[in-house]
Coordinates of C-alpha atoms and ligand atoms in Angstrom, one line a residue:
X1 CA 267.0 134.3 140.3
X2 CA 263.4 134.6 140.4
X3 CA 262.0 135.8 143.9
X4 CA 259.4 134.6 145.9
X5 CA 257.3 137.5 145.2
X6 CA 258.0 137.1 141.6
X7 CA 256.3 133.6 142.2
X8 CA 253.5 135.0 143.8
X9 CA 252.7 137.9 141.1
X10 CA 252.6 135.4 138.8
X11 CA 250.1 133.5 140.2
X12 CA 248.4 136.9 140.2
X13 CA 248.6 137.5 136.8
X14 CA 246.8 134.0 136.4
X15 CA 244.2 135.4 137.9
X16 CA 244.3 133.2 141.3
X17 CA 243.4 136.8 143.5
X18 CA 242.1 140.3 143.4
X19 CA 244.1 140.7 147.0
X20 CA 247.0 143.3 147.1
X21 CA 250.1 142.1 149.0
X22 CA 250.1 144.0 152.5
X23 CA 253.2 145.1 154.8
X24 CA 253.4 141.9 157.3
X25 CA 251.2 141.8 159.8
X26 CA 248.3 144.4 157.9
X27 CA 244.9 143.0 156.8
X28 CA 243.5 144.4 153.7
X29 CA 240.5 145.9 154.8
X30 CA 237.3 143.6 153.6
X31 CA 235.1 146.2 154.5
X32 CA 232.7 146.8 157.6
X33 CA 229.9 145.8 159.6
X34 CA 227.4 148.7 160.7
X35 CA 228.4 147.9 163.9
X36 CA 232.1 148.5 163.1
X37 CA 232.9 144.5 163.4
X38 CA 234.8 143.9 160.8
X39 CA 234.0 141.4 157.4
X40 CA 235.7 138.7 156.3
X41 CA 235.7 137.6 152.8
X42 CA 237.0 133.8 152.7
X43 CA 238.5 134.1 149.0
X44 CA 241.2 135.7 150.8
X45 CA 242.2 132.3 151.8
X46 CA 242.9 131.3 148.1
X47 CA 245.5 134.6 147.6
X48 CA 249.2 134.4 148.0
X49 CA 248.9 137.7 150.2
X50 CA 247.4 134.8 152.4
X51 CA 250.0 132.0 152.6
X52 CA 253.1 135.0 152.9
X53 CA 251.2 137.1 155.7
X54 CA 248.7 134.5 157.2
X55 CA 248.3 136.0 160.7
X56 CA 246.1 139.2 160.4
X57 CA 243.4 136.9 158.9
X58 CA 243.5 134.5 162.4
X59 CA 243.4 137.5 164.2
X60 CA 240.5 138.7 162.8
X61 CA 238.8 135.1 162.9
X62 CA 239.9 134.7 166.6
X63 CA 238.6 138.2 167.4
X64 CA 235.2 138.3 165.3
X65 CA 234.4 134.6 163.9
X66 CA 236.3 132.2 166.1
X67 CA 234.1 130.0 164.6
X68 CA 233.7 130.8 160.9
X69 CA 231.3 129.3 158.1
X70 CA 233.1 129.4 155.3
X71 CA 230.5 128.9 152.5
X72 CA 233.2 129.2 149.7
X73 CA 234.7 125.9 150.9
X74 CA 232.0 124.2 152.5
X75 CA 233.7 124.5 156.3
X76 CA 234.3 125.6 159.3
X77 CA 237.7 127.0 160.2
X78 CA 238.2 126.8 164.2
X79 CA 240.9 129.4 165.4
X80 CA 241.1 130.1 169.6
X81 CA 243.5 127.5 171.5
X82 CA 241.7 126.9 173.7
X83 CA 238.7 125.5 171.4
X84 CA 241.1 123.4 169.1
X85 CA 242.1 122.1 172.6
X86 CA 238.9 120.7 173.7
X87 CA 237.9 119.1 170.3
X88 CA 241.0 117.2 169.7
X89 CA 240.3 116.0 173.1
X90 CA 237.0 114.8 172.1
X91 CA 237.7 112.1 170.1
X92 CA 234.1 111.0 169.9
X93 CA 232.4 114.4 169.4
X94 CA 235.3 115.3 166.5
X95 CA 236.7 112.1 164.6
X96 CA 239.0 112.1 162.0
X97 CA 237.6 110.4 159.3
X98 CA 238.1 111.2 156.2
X99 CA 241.4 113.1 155.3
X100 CA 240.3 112.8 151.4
X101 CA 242.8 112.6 148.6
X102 CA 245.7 111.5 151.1
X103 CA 244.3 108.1 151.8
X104 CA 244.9 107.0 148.1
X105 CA 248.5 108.1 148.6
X106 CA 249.3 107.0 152.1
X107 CA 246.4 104.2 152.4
X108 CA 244.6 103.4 155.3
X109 CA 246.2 105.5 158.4
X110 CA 245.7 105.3 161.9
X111 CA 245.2 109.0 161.1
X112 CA 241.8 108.2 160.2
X113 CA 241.0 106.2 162.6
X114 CA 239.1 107.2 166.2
X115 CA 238.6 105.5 169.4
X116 CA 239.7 101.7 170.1
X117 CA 240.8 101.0 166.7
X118 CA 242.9 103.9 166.7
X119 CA 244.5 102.8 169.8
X120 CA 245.4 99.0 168.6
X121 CA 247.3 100.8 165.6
X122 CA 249.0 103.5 168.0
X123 CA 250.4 101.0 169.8
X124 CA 252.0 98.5 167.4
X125 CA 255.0 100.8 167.0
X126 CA 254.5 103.6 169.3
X127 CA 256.8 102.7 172.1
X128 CA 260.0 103.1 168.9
X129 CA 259.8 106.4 169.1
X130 CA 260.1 107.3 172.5
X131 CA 262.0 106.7 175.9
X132 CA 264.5 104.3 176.3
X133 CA 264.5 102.7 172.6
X134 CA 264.9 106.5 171.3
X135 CA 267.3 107.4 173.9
X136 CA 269.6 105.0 173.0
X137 CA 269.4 105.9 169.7
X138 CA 270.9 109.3 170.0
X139 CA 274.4 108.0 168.8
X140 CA 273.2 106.8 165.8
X141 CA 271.0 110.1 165.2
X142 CA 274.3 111.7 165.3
X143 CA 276.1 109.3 163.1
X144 CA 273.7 110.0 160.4
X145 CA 274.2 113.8 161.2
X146 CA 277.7 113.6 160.7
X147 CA 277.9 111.9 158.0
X148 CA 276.2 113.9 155.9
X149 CA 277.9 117.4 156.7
X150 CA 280.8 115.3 156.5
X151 CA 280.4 114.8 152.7
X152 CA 280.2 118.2 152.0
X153 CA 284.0 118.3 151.6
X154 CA 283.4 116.0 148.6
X155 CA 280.5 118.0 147.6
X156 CA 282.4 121.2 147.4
X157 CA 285.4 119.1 145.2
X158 CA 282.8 117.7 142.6
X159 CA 281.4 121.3 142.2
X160 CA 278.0 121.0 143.8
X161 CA 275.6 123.9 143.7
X162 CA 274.6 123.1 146.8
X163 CA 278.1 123.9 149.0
X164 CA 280.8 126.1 147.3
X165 CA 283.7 127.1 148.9
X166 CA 284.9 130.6 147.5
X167 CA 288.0 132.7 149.6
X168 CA 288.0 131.2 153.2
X169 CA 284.1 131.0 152.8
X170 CA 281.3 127.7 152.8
X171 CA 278.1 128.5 150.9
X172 CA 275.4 126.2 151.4
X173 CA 272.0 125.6 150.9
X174 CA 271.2 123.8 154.2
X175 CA 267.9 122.1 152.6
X176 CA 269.4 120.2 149.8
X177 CA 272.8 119.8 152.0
X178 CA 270.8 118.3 155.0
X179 CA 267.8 119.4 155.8
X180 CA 265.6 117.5 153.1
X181 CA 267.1 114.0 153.0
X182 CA 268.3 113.8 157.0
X183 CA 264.9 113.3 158.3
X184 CA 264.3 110.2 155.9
X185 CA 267.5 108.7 157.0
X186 CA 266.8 108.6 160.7
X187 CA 263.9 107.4 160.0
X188 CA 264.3 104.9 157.7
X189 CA 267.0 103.1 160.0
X190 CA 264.2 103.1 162.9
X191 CA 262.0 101.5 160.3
X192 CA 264.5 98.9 159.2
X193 CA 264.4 100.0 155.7
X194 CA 267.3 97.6 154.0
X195 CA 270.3 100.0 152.9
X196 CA 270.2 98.9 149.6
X197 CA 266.9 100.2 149.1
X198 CA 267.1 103.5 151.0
X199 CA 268.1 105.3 147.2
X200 CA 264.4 103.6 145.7
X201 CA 262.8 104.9 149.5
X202 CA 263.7 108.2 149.1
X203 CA 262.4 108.8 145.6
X204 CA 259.1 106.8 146.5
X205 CA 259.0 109.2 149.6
X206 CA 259.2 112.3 147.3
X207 CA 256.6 110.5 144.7
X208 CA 254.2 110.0 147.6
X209 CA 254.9 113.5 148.9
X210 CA 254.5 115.4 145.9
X211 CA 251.0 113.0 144.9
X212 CA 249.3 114.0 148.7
X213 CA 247.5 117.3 147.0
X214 CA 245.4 115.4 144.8
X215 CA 247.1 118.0 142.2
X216 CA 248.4 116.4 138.8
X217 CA 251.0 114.7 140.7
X218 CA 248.5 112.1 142.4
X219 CA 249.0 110.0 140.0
X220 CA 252.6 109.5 140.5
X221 CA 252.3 109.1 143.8
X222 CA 249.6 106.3 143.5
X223 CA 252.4 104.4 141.7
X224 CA 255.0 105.3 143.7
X225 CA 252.8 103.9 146.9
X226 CA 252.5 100.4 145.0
X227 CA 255.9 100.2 144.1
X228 CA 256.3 100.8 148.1
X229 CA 253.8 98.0 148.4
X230 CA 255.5 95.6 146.0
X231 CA 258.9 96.1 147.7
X232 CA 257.6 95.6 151.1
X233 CA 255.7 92.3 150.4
X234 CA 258.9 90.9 148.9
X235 CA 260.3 91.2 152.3
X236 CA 257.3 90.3 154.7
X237 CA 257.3 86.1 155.1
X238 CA 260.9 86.8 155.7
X239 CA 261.2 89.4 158.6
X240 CA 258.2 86.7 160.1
X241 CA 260.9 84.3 160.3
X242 CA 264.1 86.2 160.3
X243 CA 263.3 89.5 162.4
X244 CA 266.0 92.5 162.1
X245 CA 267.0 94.6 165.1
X246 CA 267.9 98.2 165.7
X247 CA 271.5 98.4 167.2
X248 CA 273.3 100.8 169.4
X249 CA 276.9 101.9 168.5
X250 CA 278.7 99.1 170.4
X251 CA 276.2 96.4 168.0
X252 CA 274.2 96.0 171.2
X253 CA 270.9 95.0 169.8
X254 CA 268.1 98.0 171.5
X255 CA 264.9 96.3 169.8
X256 CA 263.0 94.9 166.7
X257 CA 262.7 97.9 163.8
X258 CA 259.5 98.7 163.2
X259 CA 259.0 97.1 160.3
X260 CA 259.7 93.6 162.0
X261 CA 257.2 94.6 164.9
X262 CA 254.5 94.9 161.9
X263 CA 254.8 92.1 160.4
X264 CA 254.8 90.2 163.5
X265 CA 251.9 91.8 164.9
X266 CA 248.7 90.6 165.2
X267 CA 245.0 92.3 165.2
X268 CA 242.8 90.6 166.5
X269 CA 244.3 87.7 165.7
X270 CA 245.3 87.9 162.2
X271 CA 248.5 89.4 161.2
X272 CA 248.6 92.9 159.4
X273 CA 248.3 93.0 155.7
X274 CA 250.5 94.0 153.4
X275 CA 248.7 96.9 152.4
X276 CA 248.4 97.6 156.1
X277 CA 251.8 97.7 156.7
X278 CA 252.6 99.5 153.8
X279 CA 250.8 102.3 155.1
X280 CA 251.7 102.3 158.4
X281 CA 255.5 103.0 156.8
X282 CA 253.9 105.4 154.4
X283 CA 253.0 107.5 157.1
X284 CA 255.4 107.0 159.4
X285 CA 258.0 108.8 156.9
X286 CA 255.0 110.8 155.3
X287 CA 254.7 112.3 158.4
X288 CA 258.2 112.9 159.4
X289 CA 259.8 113.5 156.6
X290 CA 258.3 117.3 155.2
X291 CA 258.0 118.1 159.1
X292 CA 261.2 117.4 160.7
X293 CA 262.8 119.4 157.5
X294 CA 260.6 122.7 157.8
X295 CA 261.4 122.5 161.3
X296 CA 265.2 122.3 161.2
X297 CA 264.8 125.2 158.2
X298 CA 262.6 127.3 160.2
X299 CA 265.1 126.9 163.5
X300 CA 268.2 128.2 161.8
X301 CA 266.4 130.6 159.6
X302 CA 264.5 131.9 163.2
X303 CA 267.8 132.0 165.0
X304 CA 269.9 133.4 162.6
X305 CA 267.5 135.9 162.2
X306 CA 267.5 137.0 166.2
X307 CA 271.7 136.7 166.4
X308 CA 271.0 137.4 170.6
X309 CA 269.3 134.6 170.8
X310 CA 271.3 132.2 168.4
X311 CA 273.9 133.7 170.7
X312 CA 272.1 132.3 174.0
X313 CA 272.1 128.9 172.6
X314 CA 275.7 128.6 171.3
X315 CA 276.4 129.5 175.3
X316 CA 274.1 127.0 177.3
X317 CA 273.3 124.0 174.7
X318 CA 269.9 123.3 177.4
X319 CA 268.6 126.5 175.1
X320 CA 268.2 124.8 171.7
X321 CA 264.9 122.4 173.2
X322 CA 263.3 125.9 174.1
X323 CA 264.5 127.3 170.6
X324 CA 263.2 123.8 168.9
X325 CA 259.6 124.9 170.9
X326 CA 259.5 128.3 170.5
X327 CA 259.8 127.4 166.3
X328 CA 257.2 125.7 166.4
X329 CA 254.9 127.5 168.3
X330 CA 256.2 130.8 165.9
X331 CA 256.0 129.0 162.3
X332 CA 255.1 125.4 162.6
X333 CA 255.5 123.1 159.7
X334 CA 251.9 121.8 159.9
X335 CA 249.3 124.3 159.4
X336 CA 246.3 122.1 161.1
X337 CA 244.0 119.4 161.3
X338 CA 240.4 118.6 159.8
X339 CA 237.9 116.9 162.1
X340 CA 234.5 116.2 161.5
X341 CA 231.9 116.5 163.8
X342 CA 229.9 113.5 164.7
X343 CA 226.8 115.5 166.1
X344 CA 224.8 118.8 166.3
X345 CA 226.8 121.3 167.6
X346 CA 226.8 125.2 169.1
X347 CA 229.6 126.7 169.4
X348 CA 229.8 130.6 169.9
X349 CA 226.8 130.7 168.8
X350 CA 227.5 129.2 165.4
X351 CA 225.3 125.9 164.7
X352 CA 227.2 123.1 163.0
X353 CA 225.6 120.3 161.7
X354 CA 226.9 116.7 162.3
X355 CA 229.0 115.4 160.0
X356 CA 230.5 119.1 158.6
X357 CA 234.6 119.9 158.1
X358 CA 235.7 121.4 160.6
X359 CA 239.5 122.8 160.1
X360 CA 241.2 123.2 163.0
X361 CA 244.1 125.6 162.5
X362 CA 247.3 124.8 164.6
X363 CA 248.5 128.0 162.9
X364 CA 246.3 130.1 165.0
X365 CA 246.1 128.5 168.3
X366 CA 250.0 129.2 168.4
X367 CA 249.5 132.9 167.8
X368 CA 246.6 133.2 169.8
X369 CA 247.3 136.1 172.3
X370 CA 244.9 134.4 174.6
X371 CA 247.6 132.3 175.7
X372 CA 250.6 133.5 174.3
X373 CA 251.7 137.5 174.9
X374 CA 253.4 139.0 171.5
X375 CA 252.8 135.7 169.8
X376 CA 254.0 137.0 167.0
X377 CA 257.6 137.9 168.1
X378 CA 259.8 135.4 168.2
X379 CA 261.3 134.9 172.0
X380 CA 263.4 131.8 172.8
X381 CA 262.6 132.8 176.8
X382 CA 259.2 133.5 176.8
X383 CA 257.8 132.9 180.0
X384 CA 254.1 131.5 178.5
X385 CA 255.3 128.6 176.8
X386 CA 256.2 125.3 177.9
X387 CA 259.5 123.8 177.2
X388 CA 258.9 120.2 178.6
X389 CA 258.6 116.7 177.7
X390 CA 255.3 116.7 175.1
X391 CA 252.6 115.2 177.4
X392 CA 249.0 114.1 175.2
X393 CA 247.1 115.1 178.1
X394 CA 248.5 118.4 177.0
X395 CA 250.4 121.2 179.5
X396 CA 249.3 124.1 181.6
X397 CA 250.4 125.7 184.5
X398 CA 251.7 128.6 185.9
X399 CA 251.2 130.7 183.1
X400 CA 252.9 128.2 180.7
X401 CA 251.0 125.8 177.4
X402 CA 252.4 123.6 175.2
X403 CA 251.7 124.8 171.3
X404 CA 250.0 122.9 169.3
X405 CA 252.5 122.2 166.5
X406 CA 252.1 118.6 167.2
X407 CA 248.5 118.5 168.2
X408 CA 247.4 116.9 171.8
X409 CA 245.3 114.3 172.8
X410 CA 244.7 110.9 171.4
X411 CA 246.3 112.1 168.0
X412 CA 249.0 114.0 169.6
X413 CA 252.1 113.0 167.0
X414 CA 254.2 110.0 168.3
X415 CA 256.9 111.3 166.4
X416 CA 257.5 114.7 168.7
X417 CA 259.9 113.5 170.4
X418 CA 262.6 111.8 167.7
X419 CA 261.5 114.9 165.5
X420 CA 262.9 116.8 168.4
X421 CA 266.2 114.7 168.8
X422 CA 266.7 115.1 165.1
X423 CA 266.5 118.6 165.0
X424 CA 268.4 119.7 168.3
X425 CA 271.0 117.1 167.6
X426 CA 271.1 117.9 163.7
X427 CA 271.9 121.5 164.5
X428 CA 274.1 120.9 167.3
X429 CA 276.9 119.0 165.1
X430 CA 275.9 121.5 162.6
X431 CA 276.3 124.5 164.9
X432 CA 279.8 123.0 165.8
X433 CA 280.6 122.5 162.0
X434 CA 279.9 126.5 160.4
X435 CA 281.7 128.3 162.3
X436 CA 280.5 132.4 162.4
X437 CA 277.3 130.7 160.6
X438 CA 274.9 133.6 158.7
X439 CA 272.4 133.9 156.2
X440 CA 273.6 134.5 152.8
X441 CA 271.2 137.3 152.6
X442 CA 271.6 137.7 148.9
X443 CA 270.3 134.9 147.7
X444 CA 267.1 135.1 149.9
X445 CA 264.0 136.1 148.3
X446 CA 262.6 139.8 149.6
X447 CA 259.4 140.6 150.8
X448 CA 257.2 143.3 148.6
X449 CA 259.1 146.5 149.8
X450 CA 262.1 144.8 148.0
X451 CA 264.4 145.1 151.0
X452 CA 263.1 143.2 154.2
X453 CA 263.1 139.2 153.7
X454 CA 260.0 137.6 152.8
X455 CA 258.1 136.2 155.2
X456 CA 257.7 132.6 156.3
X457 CA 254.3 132.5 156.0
X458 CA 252.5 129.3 155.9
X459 CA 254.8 126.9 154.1
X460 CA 258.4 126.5 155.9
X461 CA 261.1 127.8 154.5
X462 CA 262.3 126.4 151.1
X463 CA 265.6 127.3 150.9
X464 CA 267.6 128.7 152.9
X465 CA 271.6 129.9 151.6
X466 CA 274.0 130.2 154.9
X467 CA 277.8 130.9 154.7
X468 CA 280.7 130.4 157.1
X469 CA 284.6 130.5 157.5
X470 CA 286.1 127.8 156.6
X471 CA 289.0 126.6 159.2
X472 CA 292.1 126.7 157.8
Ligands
LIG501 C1 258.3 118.9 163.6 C2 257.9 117.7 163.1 C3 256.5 117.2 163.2 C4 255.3 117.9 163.3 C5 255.1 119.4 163.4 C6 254.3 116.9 163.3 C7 252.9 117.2 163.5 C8 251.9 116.3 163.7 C9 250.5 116.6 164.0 C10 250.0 118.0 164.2 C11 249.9 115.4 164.1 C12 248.4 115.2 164.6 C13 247.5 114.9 163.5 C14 246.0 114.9 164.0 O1 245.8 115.4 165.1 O2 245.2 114.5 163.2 C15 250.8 114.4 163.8 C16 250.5 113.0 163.7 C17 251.4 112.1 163.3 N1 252.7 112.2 163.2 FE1 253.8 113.9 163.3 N2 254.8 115.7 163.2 C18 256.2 115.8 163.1 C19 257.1 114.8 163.0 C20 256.8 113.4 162.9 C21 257.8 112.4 162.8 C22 259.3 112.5 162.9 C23 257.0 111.2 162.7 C24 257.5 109.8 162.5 C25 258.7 109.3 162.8 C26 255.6 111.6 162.7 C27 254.6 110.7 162.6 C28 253.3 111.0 162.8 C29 252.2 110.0 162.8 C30 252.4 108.5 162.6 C31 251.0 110.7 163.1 C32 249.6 110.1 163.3 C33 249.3 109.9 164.7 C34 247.8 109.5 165.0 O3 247.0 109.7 164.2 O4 247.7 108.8 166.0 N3 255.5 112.9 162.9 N4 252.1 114.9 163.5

């Protein structure tokens, strides 16, 4: 099997970087100021060595160039907390318009929207995924959960790459066993996606997906985003008349689904357009799809990888929302946000003109030691980071922030808190399902001394191979 690093040196070999690979953690040095500061070359952010071992570069940004021209790529890359903080706050001063080659894909997002009309499209659906409606939900969430570890009995007996049962021993791939497709199935039963559909969903999902780079794929995902469109127009006039509820497990009805609530909403009078609401469930499962799947990966690669504190959270099941934090302040599945500037600005001492890209990296703010003490060591109980309900106003006190996995302020994601359900309920059934759960180290890529494991870098982890005992 081809490694990771055997990925990456052949990308070298194309010629994509003159970068060595460095032990984690270690710059290469990009030379020196005369007064010792040191230089930053922003090719570096083109390299592999960058997307395995991303954090030595921040550091030096947060440091030296916390706010850094990058000429190479016509931007600005903004990397202290406490400055991402205050622009996604200003939702005048820093808007959100354009995201570029995604709008084709996705269409016209509230993502890109700022100020009132930001607001109207916030709240046609927002209230779905949080409090009561979500809370009731749970059950279902777990349903889904079960269900699919539950058909890796079947997998096993139709021979399955995926989960292999050898000697008393379960070998699976947690991504293509659950991780990857589990997020799409909560949430296209929140959406009211009809079952019979949800097998044409999931490939338009991965279409879209794969089309949001702008990359050859684009125009795949084009097509898959109108045959989206097409479906969901067929079924528009008659969720108007006929509207389809979300049920708890006793057939209770909680609510409309979502899609129901957008067709029956109005803006400004008029109802929402096909294409509006085709986009509105484009992103919707855009944005929790990829997500919530890097985030259950990275959580049981994390704790798997610290046994203590895997340990900690088998014992006291209140410990898996601080582990479900602590991920994503350690190796979130988002890297950041672009924002443009709407005026003139200064900011440590760097002048910005209005109108300029402005990157503000997510990545960084979680390790930034200004707020967060060893932010590169994983710690379930760290005593800086807040373990709370999400608030968009953001959290401080007594020592403690929220990271910035999901953003804060008008933006912040309205999907934090079933993202978080998924994942802590996800791996609590799974948790009770694999027993004496570990990594299947042999089948994980290495990092470039050939023995450590590679690091997560900036992308989530793609596979991840765990094996446990099977009852008998
Ligand atoms: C661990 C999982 C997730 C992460 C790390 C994440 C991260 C983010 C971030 C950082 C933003 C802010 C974008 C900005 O400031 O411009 C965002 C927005 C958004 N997310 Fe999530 N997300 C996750 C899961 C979800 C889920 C499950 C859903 C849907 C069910 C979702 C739907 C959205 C939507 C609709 C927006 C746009 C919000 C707006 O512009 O007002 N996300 N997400």
């Amino acid at each position: 099997m081809a490694s990771f690093i055997d990925d990456l040196a052949q990308e070298n070999e194309a010629g994509a970087t003159e970068f060595p690979f460095m032990p984690e953690g270690q710059a290469v040095d990009m030379g020196t100021a005369p007064d010792g500061t040191p230089l930053f070359d922003p090719r570096i952010f083109d390299t592999p060595e960058f997307f395995r071992n991303p954090y030595p570069y921040y550091r030096i940004l947060r440091d030296h160039y916390p706010v850094y021209h990058d000429k190479l790529h016509n931007c600005y890359w903004v990397t202290r907390y406490e400055d991402i903080s205050e622009c996604y706050f200003d939702d005048e001063g820093f808007n959100t318009i354009p995201k570029g080659s995604s709008s084709g894909v996705l269409g016209n997002t509230q993502l890109e929207l700022s100020g009132v009309e930001h607001r109207r499209r916030r709240n046609l659906y927002g209230q779905h995924l949080v409090g009561k409606s979500l809370q009731l939900r749970v059950p279902s969430i777990q349903r889904l959960a079960r269900e699919m570890i539950g058909a890796w009995d079947d997998m096993a007996a139709a021979g399955s790459e995926y989960v292999v049962d050898r000697d008393g021993v379960r070998t699976v791939e947690l991504g293509h066993a659950f991780a990857n497709e589990f997020p799409i199935r909560v949430v296209c039963e929140v959406l009211g996606f009809p079952k019979e559909a949800q097998s044409d969903f999931y490939y338009w999902y991965n279409s879209m997906m794969s089309g949001l780079g702008g990359s050859e794929t684009h125009k795949q995902g084009l097509e898959a985003r109108q045959h989206l469109e097409d479906y969901v127009a067929g079924i528009v006039e008659a969720r108007r008349k006929e509207p389809t509820f979300l049920y708890d497990e006793e057939g209770n009805p909680i609510s409309k689904d979502i899609i129901t609530k957008l067709c029956e909403s109005r803006v400004d009078g008029d109802y929402l357009s096909t294409e509006e609401i085709t986009s509105n469930i484009a992103l919707i499962v855009g944005g929790g799809g990829e997500t919530t799947r890097g985030a259950i990966m990275n959580l049981w690669c994390l704790l798997l990888r610290h046994p203590e504190q895997f340990e900690a959270v088998l014992n006291d099941e209140e410990n898996w929302d601080r582990a479900f934090h602590e991920m994503l302040r350690h190796s979130s599945s988002i890297g950041g946000q672009p924002r443009h500037n709407s005026f003139d600005i200064e900011m440590h001492g760097v002048h910005v003109p209005a109108g300029s890209l402005m990157n503000m990296v997510d990545f960084s703010a979680n390790h930034d030691e200004r707020i967060f003490k060893e932010p590169e060591r994983f710690n379930i109980f760290r005593d800086d980071l807040y373990y709370g309900k999400l608030l968009r106003s953001g959290y401080r006190s007594e020592g403690r922030c929220n990271h910035m996995a999901f953003g804060v302020g008008p933006h912040l994601c309205p999907g934090a808190w079933i993202s978080h359900q998924e994942t802590v309920e996800g791996s609590k059934i799974l948790a009770e399902t694999m027993r004496n759960v570990r990594i299947c180290e042999e089948r994980m890529p290495r990092d470039i001394d050939g023995v450590k494991p590679a690091p997560m870098g900036i992308i989530s982890v793609r596979d991840l191979w765990l094996e446990f005992d099977l009852e008998r």
